[in-house]
Amino acid sequence: MGVQGLSTPYIRDKVNSTNNDVRALAEHNDDLTIAFDMSYFMMKAIHSTPSISSKFHCVPKLPLPELTDKVIHIIKCYFQNGMKKAILVFDGLTPPLEENHAHSKRYANNEQHRMRLSELYAKEQFATELEEKSAIAEVRKLQRALCSIRRDMVYDVITRARQTFGDSVRCVGSCFEADHQLAALFRQGIVNYVATIDSNLICLGSN
């Protein structure tokens, strides 16, 4: 999960301690390879698009092509600006220690959120237009908070990435969270940089 505010949503060059765009990095790396923390990019797409978070909660479950489109577009921008290869790293299971502490604390309010969302869904009339607008805003906020990454969403992103980028992309599923997998790819020289906002990667020695 990292330390809030320590990192940025850009690729960090730890040597110069500055944020660099992809073109600048490509000038110094002929075969620029970047590993992507896919949980971040997928959740960013969900949180930035109300229609995706709303559709996520439909019953029965619906595919989310808008999410896939946004994620693939982001990766395509990296290729257009000089990246040669990409490794997409997806989270696996929650580590046991984190499941008992940080993970459980992070999602402790989910049941309350679900109950409140059900209450708002069930409400048929509002006293004023202002109350209705307030309820709609609250519904959207709760929907975003309760979104998570489903297996079908991961499958759709992987399938489209392979169709779009071919051999230039590789997809990796971590045993647990992606942090250590991403750091291992960097330390072994398989990738030049890691794209993430998770400050844990800095502590683990990644660029």
mmCIF file with all atom_site columns, C-alpha atoms in Angstrom:
data_model
loop_
_atom_site.group_PDB
_atom_site.id
_atom_site.type_symbol
_atom_site.label_atom_id
_atom_site.label_alt_id
_atom_site.label_comp_id
_atom_site.label_asym_id
_atom_site.label_entity_id
_atom_site.label_seq_id
_atom_site.pdbx_PDB_ins_code
_atom_site.Cartn_x
_atom_site.Cartn_y
_atom_site.Cartn_z
_atom_site.occupancy
_atom_site.B_iso_or_equiv
_atom_site.pdbx_formal_charge
_atom_site.auth_seq_id
_atom_site.auth_comp_id
_atom_site.auth_asym_id
_atom_site.auth_atom_id
_atom_site.pdbx_PDB_model_num
ATOM 1   C CA . MET A 1 1   ? 0.000   0.000   0.000   1.00 0.00 ? 1   MET A CA 1
ATOM 2   C CA . GLY A 1 2   ? 2.934   2.327   0.583   1.00 0.00 ? 2   GLY A CA 1
ATOM 3   C CA . VAL A 1 3   ? 3.263   5.623   2.406   1.00 0.00 ? 3   VAL A CA 1
ATOM 4   C CA . GLN A 1 4   ? 0.682   8.213   1.348   1.00 0.00 ? 4   GLN A CA 1
ATOM 5   C CA . GLY A 1 5   ? 2.164   11.211  -0.442  1.00 0.00 ? 5   GLY A CA 1
ATOM 6   C CA . LEU A 1 6   ? 5.681   9.782   -0.679  1.00 0.00 ? 6   LEU A CA 1
ATOM 7   C CA . SER A 1 7   ? 5.508   8.810   -4.345  1.00 0.00 ? 7   SER A CA 1
ATOM 8   C CA . THR A 1 8   ? 3.895   10.274  -7.477  1.00 0.00 ? 8   THR A CA 1
ATOM 9   C CA . PRO A 1 9   ? 1.939   8.824   -10.416 1.00 0.00 ? 9   PRO A CA 1
ATOM 10  C CA . TYR A 1 10  ? 5.011   9.152   -12.653 1.00 0.00 ? 10  TYR A CA 1
ATOM 11  C CA . ILE A 1 11  ? 8.072   7.064   -13.287 1.00 0.00 ? 11  ILE A CA 1
ATOM 12  C CA . ARG A 1 12  ? 10.653  8.029   -10.686 1.00 0.00 ? 12  ARG A CA 1
ATOM 13  C CA . ASP A 1 13  ? 14.367  8.003   -11.413 1.00 0.00 ? 13  ASP A CA 1
ATOM 14  C CA . LYS A 1 14  ? 15.790  7.360   -7.961  1.00 0.00 ? 14  LYS A CA 1
ATOM 15  C CA . VAL A 1 15  ? 19.318  8.426   -8.976  1.00 0.00 ? 15  VAL A CA 1
ATOM 16  C CA . ASN A 1 16  ? 18.340  11.986  -9.926  1.00 0.00 ? 16  ASN A CA 1
ATOM 17  C CA . SER A 1 17  ? 15.264  12.012  -7.673  1.00 0.00 ? 17  SER A CA 1
ATOM 18  C CA . THR A 1 18  ? 13.171  13.615  -10.410 1.00 0.00 ? 18  THR A CA 1
ATOM 19  C CA . ASN A 1 19  ? 10.091  12.576  -12.379 1.00 0.00 ? 19  ASN A CA 1
ATOM 20  C CA . ASN A 1 20  ? 10.708  11.826  -16.039 1.00 0.00 ? 20  ASN A CA 1
ATOM 21  C CA . ASP A 1 21  ? 8.376   11.460  -18.988 1.00 0.00 ? 21  ASP A CA 1
ATOM 22  C CA . VAL A 1 22  ? 8.640   8.357   -21.148 1.00 0.00 ? 22  VAL A CA 1
ATOM 23  C CA . ARG A 1 23  ? 10.270  10.116  -24.103 1.00 0.00 ? 23  ARG A CA 1
ATOM 24  C CA . ALA A 1 24  ? 13.144  11.332  -21.942 1.00 0.00 ? 24  ALA A CA 1
ATOM 25  C CA . LEU A 1 25  ? 13.631  7.839   -20.548 1.00 0.00 ? 25  LEU A CA 1
ATOM 26  C CA . ALA A 1 26  ? 13.544  6.317   -24.050 1.00 0.00 ? 26  ALA A CA 1
ATOM 27  C CA . GLU A 1 27  ? 16.401  8.569   -25.163 1.00 0.00 ? 27  GLU A CA 1
ATOM 28  C CA . HIS A 1 28  ? 18.680  6.787   -22.692 1.00 0.00 ? 28  HIS A CA 1
ATOM 29  C CA . ASN A 1 29  ? 17.260  3.272   -23.168 1.00 0.00 ? 29  ASN A CA 1
ATOM 30  C CA . ASP A 1 30  ? 17.133  1.877   -26.704 1.00 0.00 ? 30  ASP A CA 1
ATOM 31  C CA . ASP A 1 31  ? 15.085  -1.103  -25.559 1.00 0.00 ? 31  ASP A CA 1
ATOM 32  C CA . LEU A 1 32  ? 13.011  0.649   -22.879 1.00 0.00 ? 32  LEU A CA 1
ATOM 33  C CA . THR A 1 33  ? 11.021  -1.908  -20.897 1.00 0.00 ? 33  THR A CA 1
ATOM 34  C CA . ILE A 1 34  ? 8.534   -0.872  -18.220 1.00 0.00 ? 34  ILE A CA 1
ATOM 35  C CA . ALA A 1 35  ? 6.657   -3.019  -15.707 1.00 0.00 ? 35  ALA A CA 1
ATOM 36  C CA . PHE A 1 36  ? 3.158   -1.810  -14.837 1.00 0.00 ? 36  PHE A CA 1
ATOM 37  C CA . ASP A 1 37  ? 1.446   -2.120  -11.477 1.00 0.00 ? 37  ASP A CA 1
ATOM 38  C CA . MET A 1 38  ? -1.889  -3.051  -13.037 1.00 0.00 ? 38  MET A CA 1
ATOM 39  C CA . SER A 1 39  ? -3.941  -2.719  -9.863  1.00 0.00 ? 39  SER A CA 1
ATOM 40  C CA . TYR A 1 40  ? -3.153  0.996   -9.817  1.00 0.00 ? 40  TYR A CA 1
ATOM 41  C CA . PHE A 1 41  ? -3.960  1.579   -13.486 1.00 0.00 ? 41  PHE A CA 1
ATOM 42  C CA . MET A 1 42  ? -7.192  -0.415  -13.374 1.00 0.00 ? 42  MET A CA 1
ATOM 43  C CA . MET A 1 43  ? -8.437  1.239   -10.181 1.00 0.00 ? 43  MET A CA 1
ATOM 44  C CA . LYS A 1 44  ? -7.482  4.655   -11.583 1.00 0.00 ? 44  LYS A CA 1
ATOM 45  C CA . ALA A 1 45  ? -9.653  3.962   -14.632 1.00 0.00 ? 45  ALA A CA 1
ATOM 46  C CA . ILE A 1 46  ? -12.570 2.908   -12.401 1.00 0.00 ? 46  ILE A CA 1
ATOM 47  C CA . HIS A 1 47  ? -12.351 5.890   -10.060 1.00 0.00 ? 47  HIS A CA 1
ATOM 48  C CA . SER A 1 48  ? -11.989 8.439   -12.859 1.00 0.00 ? 48  SER A CA 1
ATOM 49  C CA . THR A 1 49  ? -15.080 7.254   -14.756 1.00 0.00 ? 49  THR A CA 1
ATOM 50  C CA . PRO A 1 50  ? -18.442 7.280   -12.918 1.00 0.00 ? 50  PRO A CA 1
ATOM 51  C CA . SER A 1 51  ? -20.109 5.143   -15.616 1.00 0.00 ? 51  SER A CA 1
ATOM 52  C CA . ILE A 1 52  ? -17.627 2.318   -14.957 1.00 0.00 ? 52  ILE A CA 1
ATOM 53  C CA . SER A 1 53  ? -18.083 2.333   -11.189 1.00 0.00 ? 53  SER A CA 1
ATOM 54  C CA . SER A 1 54  ? -21.869 2.444   -11.647 1.00 0.00 ? 54  SER A CA 1
ATOM 55  C CA . LYS A 1 55  ? -21.861 -0.432  -14.143 1.00 0.00 ? 55  LYS A CA 1
ATOM 56  C CA . PHE A 1 56  ? -19.605 -2.439  -11.826 1.00 0.00 ? 56  PHE A CA 1
ATOM 57  C CA . HIS A 1 57  ? -22.505 -2.805  -9.375  1.00 0.00 ? 57  HIS A CA 1
ATOM 58  C CA . CYS A 1 58  ? -25.065 -4.055  -11.904 1.00 0.00 ? 58  CYS A CA 1
ATOM 59  C CA . VAL A 1 59  ? -26.781 -7.377  -11.220 1.00 0.00 ? 59  VAL A CA 1
ATOM 60  C CA . PRO A 1 60  ? -26.123 -9.676  -13.005 1.00 0.00 ? 60  PRO A CA 1
ATOM 61  C CA . LYS A 1 61  ? -22.500 -8.724  -13.585 1.00 0.00 ? 61  LYS A CA 1
ATOM 62  C CA . LEU A 1 62  ? -21.770 -6.951  -16.834 1.00 0.00 ? 62  LEU A CA 1
ATOM 63  C CA . PRO A 1 63  ? -18.515 -6.757  -18.793 1.00 0.00 ? 63  PRO A CA 1
ATOM 64  C CA . LEU A 1 64  ? -16.682 -3.430  -18.543 1.00 0.00 ? 64  LEU A CA 1
ATOM 65  C CA . PRO A 1 65  ? -15.282 -2.672  -22.021 1.00 0.00 ? 65  PRO A CA 1
ATOM 66  C CA . GLU A 1 66  ? -14.884 1.008   -21.060 1.00 0.00 ? 66  GLU A CA 1
ATOM 67  C CA . LEU A 1 67  ? -12.379 -0.028  -18.388 1.00 0.00 ? 67  LEU A CA 1
ATOM 68  C CA . THR A 1 68  ? -10.441 -2.194  -20.818 1.00 0.00 ? 68  THR A CA 1
ATOM 69  C CA . ASP A 1 69  ? -10.380 0.635   -23.370 1.00 0.00 ? 69  ASP A CA 1
ATOM 70  C CA . LYS A 1 70  ? -9.002  3.140   -20.852 1.00 0.00 ? 70  LYS A CA 1
ATOM 71  C CA . VAL A 1 71  ? -6.276  0.830   -19.564 1.00 0.00 ? 71  VAL A CA 1
ATOM 72  C CA . ILE A 1 72  ? -5.163  -0.183  -23.066 1.00 0.00 ? 72  ILE A CA 1
ATOM 73  C CA . HIS A 1 73  ? -5.129  3.482   -24.126 1.00 0.00 ? 73  HIS A CA 1
ATOM 74  C CA . ILE A 1 74  ? -2.779  4.341   -21.250 1.00 0.00 ? 74  ILE A CA 1
ATOM 75  C CA . ILE A 1 75  ? -0.359  1.553   -22.188 1.00 0.00 ? 75  ILE A CA 1
ATOM 76  C CA . LYS A 1 76  ? -0.573  2.553   -25.853 1.00 0.00 ? 76  LYS A CA 1
ATOM 77  C CA . CYS A 1 77  ? 0.502   6.091   -24.917 1.00 0.00 ? 77  CYS A CA 1
ATOM 78  C CA . TYR A 1 78  ? 3.642   4.661   -23.323 1.00 0.00 ? 78  TYR A CA 1
ATOM 79  C CA . PHE A 1 79  ? 4.435   2.752   -26.543 1.00 0.00 ? 79  PHE A CA 1
ATOM 80  C CA . GLN A 1 80  ? 3.793   5.840   -28.670 1.00 0.00 ? 80  GLN A CA 1
ATOM 81  C CA . ASN A 1 81  ? 6.293   7.794   -26.571 1.00 0.00 ? 81  ASN A CA 1
ATOM 82  C CA . GLY A 1 82  ? 9.189   5.374   -26.885 1.00 0.00 ? 82  GLY A CA 1
ATOM 83  C CA . MET A 1 83  ? 8.543   2.314   -24.726 1.00 0.00 ? 83  MET A CA 1
ATOM 84  C CA . LYS A 1 84  ? 9.531   -0.882  -26.555 1.00 0.00 ? 84  LYS A CA 1
ATOM 85  C CA . LYS A 1 85  ? 8.247   -3.604  -24.235 1.00 0.00 ? 85  LYS A CA 1
ATOM 86  C CA . ALA A 1 86  ? 5.768   -3.773  -21.361 1.00 0.00 ? 86  ALA A CA 1
ATOM 87  C CA . ILE A 1 87  ? 5.254   -6.273  -18.566 1.00 0.00 ? 87  ILE A CA 1
ATOM 88  C CA . LEU A 1 88  ? 1.813   -6.072  -16.964 1.00 0.00 ? 88  LEU A CA 1
ATOM 89  C CA . VAL A 1 89  ? 1.908   -7.331  -13.380 1.00 0.00 ? 89  VAL A CA 1
ATOM 90  C CA . PHE A 1 90  ? -1.355  -8.249  -11.644 1.00 0.00 ? 90  PHE A CA 1
ATOM 91  C CA . ASP A 1 91  ? -1.968  -8.779  -7.935  1.00 0.00 ? 91  ASP A CA 1
ATOM 92  C CA . GLY A 1 92  ? -2.553  -12.252 -6.569  1.00 0.00 ? 92  GLY A CA 1
ATOM 93  C CA . LEU A 1 93  ? -3.726  -13.156 -3.081  1.00 0.00 ? 93  LEU A CA 1
ATOM 94  C CA . THR A 1 94  ? -3.506  -10.812 -0.109  1.00 0.00 ? 94  THR A CA 1
ATOM 95  C CA . PRO A 1 95  ? -0.499  -11.786 2.076   1.00 0.00 ? 95  PRO A CA 1
ATOM 96  C CA . PRO A 1 96  ? -1.593  -13.435 5.359   1.00 0.00 ? 96  PRO A CA 1
ATOM 97  C CA . LEU A 1 97  ? -0.021  -10.764 7.591   1.00 0.00 ? 97  LEU A CA 1
ATOM 98  C CA . GLU A 1 98  ? -1.625  -7.953  5.648   1.00 0.00 ? 98  GLU A CA 1
ATOM 99  C CA . GLU A 1 99  ? -4.964  -9.751  5.517   1.00 0.00 ? 99  GLU A CA 1
ATOM 100 C CA . ASN A 1 100 ? -5.085  -9.793  9.305   1.00 0.00 ? 100 ASN A CA 1
ATOM 101 C CA . HIS A 1 101 ? -4.032  -6.178  9.780   1.00 0.00 ? 101 HIS A CA 1
ATOM 102 C CA . ALA A 1 102 ? -3.635  -3.520  7.048   1.00 0.00 ? 102 ALA A CA 1
ATOM 103 C CA . HIS A 1 103 ? -5.982  -5.201  4.564   1.00 0.00 ? 103 HIS A CA 1
ATOM 104 C CA . SER A 1 104 ? -8.754  -5.763  7.109   1.00 0.00 ? 104 SER A CA 1
ATOM 105 C CA . LYS A 1 105 ? -8.409  -2.173  8.366   1.00 0.00 ? 105 LYS A CA 1
ATOM 106 C CA . ARG A 1 106 ? -8.563  -0.784  4.842   1.00 0.00 ? 106 ARG A CA 1
ATOM 107 C CA . TYR A 1 107 ? -11.828 -2.606  4.041   1.00 0.00 ? 107 TYR A CA 1
ATOM 108 C CA . ALA A 1 108 ? -13.383 -2.537  7.504   1.00 0.00 ? 108 ALA A CA 1
ATOM 109 C CA . ASN A 1 109 ? -16.132 -0.118  6.460   1.00 0.00 ? 109 ASN A CA 1
ATOM 110 C CA . ASN A 1 110 ? -17.223 -1.977  3.322   1.00 0.00 ? 110 ASN A CA 1
ATOM 111 C CA . GLU A 1 111 ? -20.207 -3.663  4.963   1.00 0.00 ? 111 GLU A CA 1
ATOM 112 C CA . GLN A 1 112 ? -21.466 -0.318  6.273   1.00 0.00 ? 112 GLN A CA 1
ATOM 113 C CA . HIS A 1 113 ? -20.995 1.168   2.810   1.00 0.00 ? 113 HIS A CA 1
ATOM 114 C CA . ARG A 1 114 ? -23.026 -1.658  1.246   1.00 0.00 ? 114 ARG A CA 1
ATOM 115 C CA . MET A 1 115 ? -25.848 -1.205  3.733   1.00 0.00 ? 115 MET A CA 1
ATOM 116 C CA . ARG A 1 116 ? -25.956 2.550   3.130   1.00 0.00 ? 116 ARG A CA 1
ATOM 117 C CA . LEU A 1 117 ? -25.905 2.012   -0.646  1.00 0.00 ? 117 LEU A CA 1
ATOM 118 C CA . SER A 1 118 ? -28.852 -0.391  -0.356  1.00 0.00 ? 118 SER A CA 1
ATOM 119 C CA . GLU A 1 119 ? -30.765 2.210   1.651   1.00 0.00 ? 119 GLU A CA 1
ATOM 120 C CA . LEU A 1 120 ? -30.192 4.832   -1.034  1.00 0.00 ? 120 LEU A CA 1
ATOM 121 C CA . TYR A 1 121 ? -31.171 2.420   -3.814  1.00 0.00 ? 121 TYR A CA 1
ATOM 122 C CA . ALA A 1 122 ? -34.437 1.662   -1.996  1.00 0.00 ? 122 ALA A CA 1
ATOM 123 C CA . LYS A 1 123 ? -35.422 5.300   -1.535  1.00 0.00 ? 123 LYS A CA 1
ATOM 124 C CA . GLU A 1 124 ? -38.125 6.247   -4.036  1.00 0.00 ? 124 GLU A CA 1
ATOM 125 C CA . GLN A 1 125 ? -38.818 9.887   -3.204  1.00 0.00 ? 125 GLN A CA 1
ATOM 126 C CA . PHE A 1 126 ? -36.881 12.882  -1.941  1.00 0.00 ? 126 PHE A CA 1
ATOM 127 C CA . ALA A 1 127 ? -38.204 15.911  -0.128  1.00 0.00 ? 127 ALA A CA 1
ATOM 128 C CA . THR A 1 128 ? -36.245 18.381  -2.249  1.00 0.00 ? 128 THR A CA 1
ATOM 129 C CA . GLU A 1 129 ? -34.162 18.496  -5.413  1.00 0.00 ? 129 GLU A CA 1
ATOM 130 C CA . LEU A 1 130 ? -31.117 19.316  -3.302  1.00 0.00 ? 130 LEU A CA 1
ATOM 131 C CA . GLU A 1 131 ? -31.640 16.171  -1.234  1.00 0.00 ? 131 GLU A CA 1
ATOM 132 C CA . GLU A 1 132 ? -31.908 14.112  -4.418  1.00 0.00 ? 132 GLU A CA 1
ATOM 133 C CA . LYS A 1 133 ? -28.675 15.552  -5.834  1.00 0.00 ? 133 LYS A CA 1
ATOM 134 C CA . SER A 1 134 ? -26.941 14.919  -2.517  1.00 0.00 ? 134 SER A CA 1
ATOM 135 C CA . ALA A 1 135 ? -28.113 11.299  -2.540  1.00 0.00 ? 135 ALA A CA 1
ATOM 136 C CA . ILE A 1 136 ? -26.896 10.783  -6.118  1.00 0.00 ? 136 ILE A CA 1
ATOM 137 C CA . ALA A 1 137 ? -23.472 12.175  -5.197  1.00 0.00 ? 137 ALA A CA 1
ATOM 138 C CA . GLU A 1 138 ? -23.331 9.881   -2.168  1.00 0.00 ? 138 GLU A CA 1
ATOM 139 C CA . VAL A 1 139 ? -24.289 6.860   -4.284  1.00 0.00 ? 139 VAL A CA 1
ATOM 140 C CA . ARG A 1 140 ? -21.472 7.582   -6.729  1.00 0.00 ? 140 ARG A CA 1
ATOM 141 C CA . LYS A 1 141 ? -18.987 8.015   -3.898  1.00 0.00 ? 141 LYS A CA 1
ATOM 142 C CA . LEU A 1 142 ? -20.025 4.717   -2.302  1.00 0.00 ? 142 LEU A CA 1
ATOM 143 C CA . GLN A 1 143 ? -19.939 2.919   -5.648  1.00 0.00 ? 143 GLN A CA 1
ATOM 144 C CA . ARG A 1 144 ? -16.354 4.057   -6.219  1.00 0.00 ? 144 ARG A CA 1
ATOM 145 C CA . ALA A 1 145 ? -15.344 3.030   -2.705  1.00 0.00 ? 145 ALA A CA 1
ATOM 146 C CA . LEU A 1 146 ? -16.801 -0.469  -3.139  1.00 0.00 ? 146 LEU A CA 1
ATOM 147 C CA . CYS A 1 147 ? -15.258 -1.201  -6.527  1.00 0.00 ? 147 CYS A CA 1
ATOM 148 C CA . SER A 1 148 ? -12.583 -3.871  -6.756  1.00 0.00 ? 148 SER A CA 1
ATOM 149 C CA . ILE A 1 149 ? -10.776 -5.779  -9.485  1.00 0.00 ? 149 ILE A CA 1
ATOM 150 C CA . ARG A 1 150 ? -12.643 -8.878  -10.656 1.00 0.00 ? 150 ARG A CA 1
ATOM 151 C CA . ARG A 1 151 ? -11.168 -11.846 -12.499 1.00 0.00 ? 151 ARG A CA 1
ATOM 152 C CA . ASP A 1 152 ? -13.187 -11.129 -15.633 1.00 0.00 ? 152 ASP A CA 1
ATOM 153 C CA . MET A 1 153 ? -11.786 -7.595  -15.725 1.00 0.00 ? 153 MET A CA 1
ATOM 154 C CA . VAL A 1 154 ? -8.217  -8.924  -15.543 1.00 0.00 ? 154 VAL A CA 1
ATOM 155 C CA . TYR A 1 155 ? -8.981  -11.487 -18.257 1.00 0.00 ? 155 TYR A CA 1
ATOM 156 C CA . ASP A 1 156 ? -10.392 -8.812  -20.580 1.00 0.00 ? 156 ASP A CA 1
ATOM 157 C CA . VAL A 1 157 ? -7.367  -6.526  -20.107 1.00 0.00 ? 157 VAL A CA 1
ATOM 158 C CA . ILE A 1 158 ? -4.904  -9.372  -20.717 1.00 0.00 ? 158 ILE A CA 1
ATOM 159 C CA . THR A 1 159 ? -6.766  -10.550 -23.813 1.00 0.00 ? 159 THR A CA 1
ATOM 160 C CA . ARG A 1 160 ? -6.960  -7.084  -25.333 1.00 0.00 ? 160 ARG A CA 1
ATOM 161 C CA . ALA A 1 161 ? -3.325  -6.297  -24.474 1.00 0.00 ? 161 ALA A CA 1
ATOM 162 C CA . ARG A 1 162 ? -2.138  -9.413  -26.273 1.00 0.00 ? 162 ARG A CA 1
ATOM 163 C CA . GLN A 1 163 ? -4.345  -8.627  -29.279 1.00 0.00 ? 163 GLN A CA 1
ATOM 164 C CA . THR A 1 164 ? -3.186  -5.006  -29.428 1.00 0.00 ? 164 THR A CA 1
ATOM 165 C CA . PHE A 1 165 ? 0.532   -5.237  -28.638 1.00 0.00 ? 165 PHE A CA 1
ATOM 166 C CA . GLY A 1 166 ? 1.406   -8.828  -29.545 1.00 0.00 ? 166 GLY A CA 1
ATOM 167 C CA . ASP A 1 167 ? 4.855   -9.975  -28.462 1.00 0.00 ? 167 ASP A CA 1
ATOM 168 C CA . SER A 1 168 ? 5.707   -6.520  -27.116 1.00 0.00 ? 168 SER A CA 1
ATOM 169 C CA . VAL A 1 169 ? 3.712   -7.212  -23.952 1.00 0.00 ? 169 VAL A CA 1
ATOM 170 C CA . ARG A 1 170 ? 3.956   -9.903  -21.293 1.00 0.00 ? 170 ARG A CA 1
ATOM 171 C CA . CYS A 1 171 ? 1.444   -10.516 -18.519 1.00 0.00 ? 171 CYS A CA 1
ATOM 172 C CA . VAL A 1 172 ? 2.482   -11.771 -15.074 1.00 0.00 ? 172 VAL A CA 1
ATOM 173 C CA . GLY A 1 173 ? 0.282   -12.879 -12.187 1.00 0.00 ? 173 GLY A CA 1
ATOM 174 C CA . SER A 1 174 ? 1.886   -12.427 -8.773  1.00 0.00 ? 174 SER A CA 1
ATOM 175 C CA . CYS A 1 175 ? 1.519   -14.989 -6.013  1.00 0.00 ? 175 CYS A CA 1
ATOM 176 C CA . PHE A 1 176 ? 0.518   -12.206 -3.629  1.00 0.00 ? 176 PHE A CA 1
ATOM 177 C CA . GLU A 1 177 ? 0.607   -8.430  -4.146  1.00 0.00 ? 177 GLU A CA 1
ATOM 178 C CA . ALA A 1 178 ? 2.525   -7.162  -7.142  1.00 0.00 ? 178 ALA A CA 1
ATOM 179 C CA . ASP A 1 179 ? 5.117   -5.137  -5.176  1.00 0.00 ? 179 ASP A CA 1
ATOM 180 C CA . HIS A 1 180 ? 7.783   -7.811  -4.789  1.00 0.00 ? 180 HIS A CA 1
ATOM 181 C CA . GLN A 1 181 ? 7.217   -9.172  -8.295  1.00 0.00 ? 181 GLN A CA 1
ATOM 182 C CA . LEU A 1 182 ? 7.736   -5.708  -9.755  1.00 0.00 ? 182 LEU A CA 1
ATOM 183 C CA . ALA A 1 183 ? 10.837  -5.130  -7.623  1.00 0.00 ? 183 ALA A CA 1
ATOM 184 C CA . ALA A 1 184 ? 12.259  -8.528  -8.627  1.00 0.00 ? 184 ALA A CA 1
ATOM 185 C CA . LEU A 1 185 ? 11.804  -7.742  -12.323 1.00 0.00 ? 185 LEU A CA 1
ATOM 186 C CA . PHE A 1 186 ? 13.736  -4.496  -11.827 1.00 0.00 ? 186 PHE A CA 1
ATOM 187 C CA . ARG A 1 187 ? 16.532  -5.963  -9.698  1.00 0.00 ? 187 ARG A CA 1
ATOM 188 C CA . GLN A 1 188 ? 17.073  -8.775  -12.210 1.00 0.00 ? 188 GLN A CA 1
ATOM 189 C CA . GLY A 1 189 ? 17.455  -6.264  -15.038 1.00 0.00 ? 189 GLY A CA 1
ATOM 190 C CA . ILE A 1 190 ? 14.354  -7.478  -16.898 1.00 0.00 ? 190 ILE A CA 1
ATOM 191 C CA . VAL A 1 191 ? 12.749  -4.014  -16.799 1.00 0.00 ? 191 VAL A CA 1
ATOM 192 C CA . ASN A 1 192 ? 14.254  -0.535  -16.745 1.00 0.00 ? 192 ASN A CA 1
ATOM 193 C CA . TYR A 1 193 ? 11.478  1.108   -14.758 1.00 0.00 ? 193 TYR A CA 1
ATOM 194 C CA . VAL A 1 194 ? 8.317   0.400   -12.804 1.00 0.00 ? 194 VAL A CA 1
ATOM 195 C CA . ALA A 1 195 ? 5.133   2.434   -13.362 1.00 0.00 ? 195 ALA A CA 1
ATOM 196 C CA . THR A 1 196 ? 3.238   2.760   -10.081 1.00 0.00 ? 196 THR A CA 1
ATOM 197 C CA . ILE A 1 197 ? 2.321   5.173   -7.283  1.00 0.00 ? 197 ILE A CA 1
ATOM 198 C CA . ASP A 1 198 ? 3.142   2.626   -4.577  1.00 0.00 ? 198 ASP A CA 1
ATOM 199 C CA . SER A 1 199 ? 6.023   4.005   -2.516  1.00 0.00 ? 199 SER A CA 1
ATOM 200 C CA . ASN A 1 200 ? 6.855   0.461   -1.361  1.00 0.00 ? 200 ASN A CA 1
ATOM 201 C CA . LEU A 1 201 ? 8.648   0.022   -4.677  1.00 0.00 ? 201 LEU A CA 1
ATOM 202 C CA . ILE A 1 202 ? 11.117  2.773   -3.777  1.00 0.00 ? 202 ILE A CA 1
ATOM 203 C CA . CYS A 1 203 ? 11.879  0.993   -0.507  1.00 0.00 ? 203 CYS A CA 1
ATOM 204 C CA . LEU A 1 204 ? 12.315  -2.272  -2.444  1.00 0.00 ? 204 LEU A CA 1
ATOM 205 C CA . GLY A 1 205 ? 14.943  -0.626  -4.672  1.00 0.00 ? 205 GLY A CA 1
ATOM 206 C CA . SER A 1 206 ? 13.046  0.024   -7.917  1.00 0.00 ? 206 SER A CA 1
ATOM 207 C CA . ASN A 1 207 ? 13.213  2.938   -10.336 1.00 0.00 ? 207 ASN A CA 1
#
